C-alpha positions as a Markdown table, in Angstrom:
| # | Residue | x | y | z |
|---|---|---|---|---|
| 1 | Met | -29.1 | 6.5 | -14.0 |
| 2 | Gly | -31.9 | 8.0 | -11.9 |
| 3 | Leu | -33.3 | 11.4 | -12.2 |
| 4 | Arg | -31.3 | 13.9 | -14.2 |
| 5 | Thr | -31.0 | 17.7 | -14.1 |
| 6 | Arg | -29.4 | 19.6 | -16.9 |
| 7 | Ile | -27.0 | 22.4 | -16.1 |
| 8 | Glu | -24.9 | 24.7 | -18.3 |
| 9 | Val | -21.5 | 25.8 | -17.0 |
| 10 | Arg | -21.3 | 29.5 | -16.5 |
| 11 | Gly | -18.2 | 31.6 | -17.0 |
| 12 | Tyr | -18.0 | 32.8 | -13.4 |
| 13 | Glu | -17.7 | 29.2 | -12.2 |
| 14 | Leu | -14.3 | 28.8 | -13.9 |
| 15 | Asp | -11.0 | 29.0 | -12.0 |
| 16 | Ser | -7.7 | 30.5 | -13.1 |
| 17 | Leu | -7.0 | 27.4 | -15.1 |
| 18 | Gly | -10.1 | 27.8 | -17.2 |
| 19 | His | -12.0 | 24.8 | -15.9 |
| 20 | Val | -14.9 | 24.6 | -13.3 |
| 21 | Asn | -13.7 | 25.2 | -9.8 |
| 22 | His | -13.8 | 22.1 | -7.6 |
| 23 | Ala | -16.4 | 23.5 | -5.2 |
| 24 | Val | -18.9 | 24.1 | -8.1 |
| 25 | Tyr | -19.2 | 20.3 | -8.6 |
| 26 | His | -20.7 | 20.2 | -5.1 |
| 27 | Gln | -23.2 | 22.9 | -6.1 |
| 28 | Tyr | -24.2 | 21.1 | -9.2 |
| 29 | Ala | -24.9 | 18.0 | -7.1 |
| 30 | Glu | -26.9 | 20.0 | -4.6 |
| 31 | Val | -29.1 | 21.5 | -7.4 |
| 32 | Ala | -29.8 | 18.0 | -8.7 |
| 33 | Arg | -30.5 | 16.6 | -5.2 |
| 34 | Met | -33.0 | 19.4 | -4.5 |
| 35 | Lys | -34.8 | 18.9 | -7.8 |
| 36 | Ala | -34.9 | 15.1 | -7.3 |
| 37 | Phe | -36.5 | 15.5 | -3.8 |
| 38 | Val | -39.1 | 17.9 | -5.3 |
| 39 | Ala | -39.8 | 15.4 | -8.1 |
| 40 | Ala | -40.4 | 12.8 | -5.4 |
| 41 | Gly | -43.0 | 15.0 | -3.8 |
| 42 | Cys | -40.9 | 16.7 | -1.2 |
| 43 | Glu | -42.7 | 19.7 | 0.4 |
| 44 | Trp | -39.9 | 21.6 | 2.1 |
| 45 | Asp | -42.4 | 23.6 | 4.1 |
| 46 | Glu | -44.0 | 20.4 | 5.4 |
| 47 | Leu | -40.6 | 19.1 | 6.5 |
| 48 | Ala | -39.9 | 22.4 | 8.3 |
| 49 | Arg | -43.3 | 22.3 | 9.9 |
| 50 | Arg | -42.7 | 18.7 | 11.1 |
| 51 | Arg | -39.2 | 19.7 | 12.2 |
| 52 | Ile | -37.6 | 17.1 | 10.0 |
| 53 | Gly | -34.6 | 17.7 | 7.7 |
| 54 | Pro | -32.3 | 15.7 | 5.5 |
| 55 | Val | -28.7 | 16.4 | 6.5 |
| 56 | Leu | -25.5 | 15.8 | 4.6 |
| 57 | Leu | -23.0 | 13.9 | 6.7 |
| 58 | Ser | -20.1 | 13.5 | 4.2 |
| 59 | Thr | -19.5 | 14.0 | 0.5 |
| 60 | Thr | -16.8 | 12.8 | -1.9 |
| 61 | Val | -16.2 | 13.9 | -5.4 |
| 62 | Asn | -14.1 | 11.9 | -7.9 |
| 63 | Phe | -13.1 | 14.1 | -10.8 |
| 64 | Arg | -12.9 | 12.3 | -14.1 |
| 65 | Ser | -12.8 | 14.8 | -16.9 |
| 66 | Glu | -12.7 | 18.6 | -16.7 |
| 67 | Leu | -15.6 | 20.9 | -17.4 |
| 68 | Arg | -15.0 | 24.2 | -19.2 |
| 69 | Gly | -17.1 | 27.2 | -20.0 |
| 70 | Asn | -20.3 | 26.6 | -21.9 |
| 71 | Asp | -20.2 | 22.8 | -21.4 |
| 72 | Val | -23.6 | 21.3 | -20.7 |
| 73 | Val | -24.0 | 18.5 | -18.2 |
| 74 | Asp | -26.6 | 16.2 | -16.9 |
| 75 | Val | -26.4 | 15.5 | -13.1 |
| 76 | Ser | -28.0 | 12.3 | -11.9 |
| 77 | Cys | -29.3 | 11.4 | -8.5 |
| 78 | Val | -29.9 | 8.0 | -7.1 |
| 79 | Ala | -30.8 | 7.1 | -3.5 |
| 80 | Lys | -29.7 | 3.9 | -1.8 |
| 81 | Phe | -31.3 | 2.9 | 1.4 |
| 82 | Gly | -30.1 | 0.1 | 3.7 |
| 83 | Thr | -30.4 | -0.5 | 7.4 |
| 84 | Gly | -29.3 | 2.1 | 9.9 |
| 85 | Lys | -29.5 | 5.8 | 10.3 |
| 86 | Thr | -28.0 | 6.8 | 7.0 |
| 87 | Phe | -28.6 | 6.5 | 3.3 |
| 88 | Thr | -26.5 | 7.5 | 0.2 |
| 89 | Leu | -27.1 | 9.6 | -2.8 |
| 90 | Glu | -25.0 | 8.7 | -5.8 |
| 91 | Gln | -24.6 | 11.2 | -8.5 |
| 92 | Glu | -22.8 | 11.4 | -11.8 |
| 93 | Ile | -22.0 | 14.7 | -13.6 |
| 94 | Thr | -21.9 | 13.8 | -17.3 |
| 95 | Lys | -21.4 | 16.0 | -20.3 |
| 96 | Val | -24.1 | 15.7 | -22.9 |
| 97 | Asp | -21.7 | 13.9 | -25.2 |
| 98 | Gly | -21.6 | 11.1 | -22.6 |
| 99 | Thr | -18.2 | 11.9 | -21.0 |
| 100 | Leu | -18.2 | 11.3 | -17.3 |
| 101 | Ser | -16.9 | 14.4 | -15.6 |
| 102 | Ala | -17.4 | 13.5 | -11.9 |
| 103 | Glu | -18.9 | 11.1 | -9.5 |
| 104 | Val | -20.4 | 12.5 | -6.3 |
| 105 | Tyr | -21.2 | 10.3 | -3.3 |
| 106 | Gly | -23.0 | 11.7 | -0.3 |
| 107 | Val | -24.0 | 10.1 | 3.0 |
| 108 | Phe | -27.2 | 11.6 | 4.5 |
| 109 | Gly | -29.4 | 11.2 | 7.5 |
| 110 | Val | -32.8 | 12.6 | 8.4 |
| 111 | Met | -32.6 | 14.7 | 11.5 |
| 112 | Asp | -35.2 | 15.4 | 14.1 |
| 113 | Leu | -34.6 | 19.1 | 14.3 |
| 114 | Asp | -35.8 | 19.5 | 17.9 |
| 115 | Ala | -33.9 | 16.5 | 19.4 |
| 116 | Arg | -30.9 | 17.2 | 17.0 |
| 117 | Lys | -30.6 | 13.4 | 16.4 |
| 118 | Leu | -30.9 | 11.3 | 13.3 |
| 119 | Phe | -34.0 | 9.2 | 12.9 |
| 120 | Ala | -33.3 | 5.4 | 13.1 |
| 121 | Asp | -35.0 | 4.8 | 9.8 |
| 122 | Pro | -34.4 | 7.7 | 7.3 |
| 123 | Arg | -36.6 | 6.2 | 4.6 |
| 124 | Ala | -39.6 | 5.9 | 6.9 |
| 125 | Ala | -39.0 | 9.4 | 8.2 |
| 126 | Leu | -39.1 | 10.8 | 4.6 |
| 127 | Glu | -42.0 | 8.7 | 3.6 |
| 128 | Ser | -44.0 | 9.9 | 6.7 |
| 129 | Thr | -44.0 | 13.4 | 5.1 |
| 130 | Gly | -45.5 | 12.1 | 1.8 |
| 131 | Leu | -42.2 | 11.8 | -0.1 |
| 132 | Asp | -42.3 | 9.0 | -2.6 |
| 133 | Val | -38.8 | 7.5 | -2.0 |
| 134 | Ser | -39.3 | 5.1 | -5.0 |
| 135 | Val | -38.8 | 8.1 | -7.3 |
| 136 | Leu | -35.3 | 8.5 | -6.0 |
| 137 | Leu | -34.3 | 4.8 | -6.4 |
| 138 | Ala | -32.2 | 3.5 | -9.3 |
| 139 | Glu | -34.8 | 0.9 | -10.0 |
| 140 | Pro | -38.6 | 1.0 | -9.5 |
| 141 | Pro | -39.8 | -1.0 | -6.5 |
| 142 | Ser | -41.1 | -4.5 | -7.3 |
| 143 | Arg | -44.8 | -4.7 | -7.5 |
| 144 | Thr | -46.0 | -8.0 | -6.3 |
């Protein structure tokens, strides 16, 4: 579930077989991630000023159903934080008819851009900039 971004497949994204080129799925995921971070209150200029930056460490795409020209998809983005220096963003690219086209899994860290090292607690690092991480979570935080 999570936040969703709607994207229409454009003709120039198609390969010689007439479906979306594999690399474009990564671009769709990136567009949705950027929009999700903005929805959570991310101020990219503030991150740059504080010399903090989220970094992609690995990404995997599982292709489920091809996308063709003029298809319209919703791209979800859900963050999962645990312990340690990394967190995941899980994304689904789903046609508007409900057909799952791809699953994208990314492992991220938050880098101290001066020290060139990951922060020990990426959630705390993001929250220190004013980002509301709860917006990125699959479920709202418990309010007790």
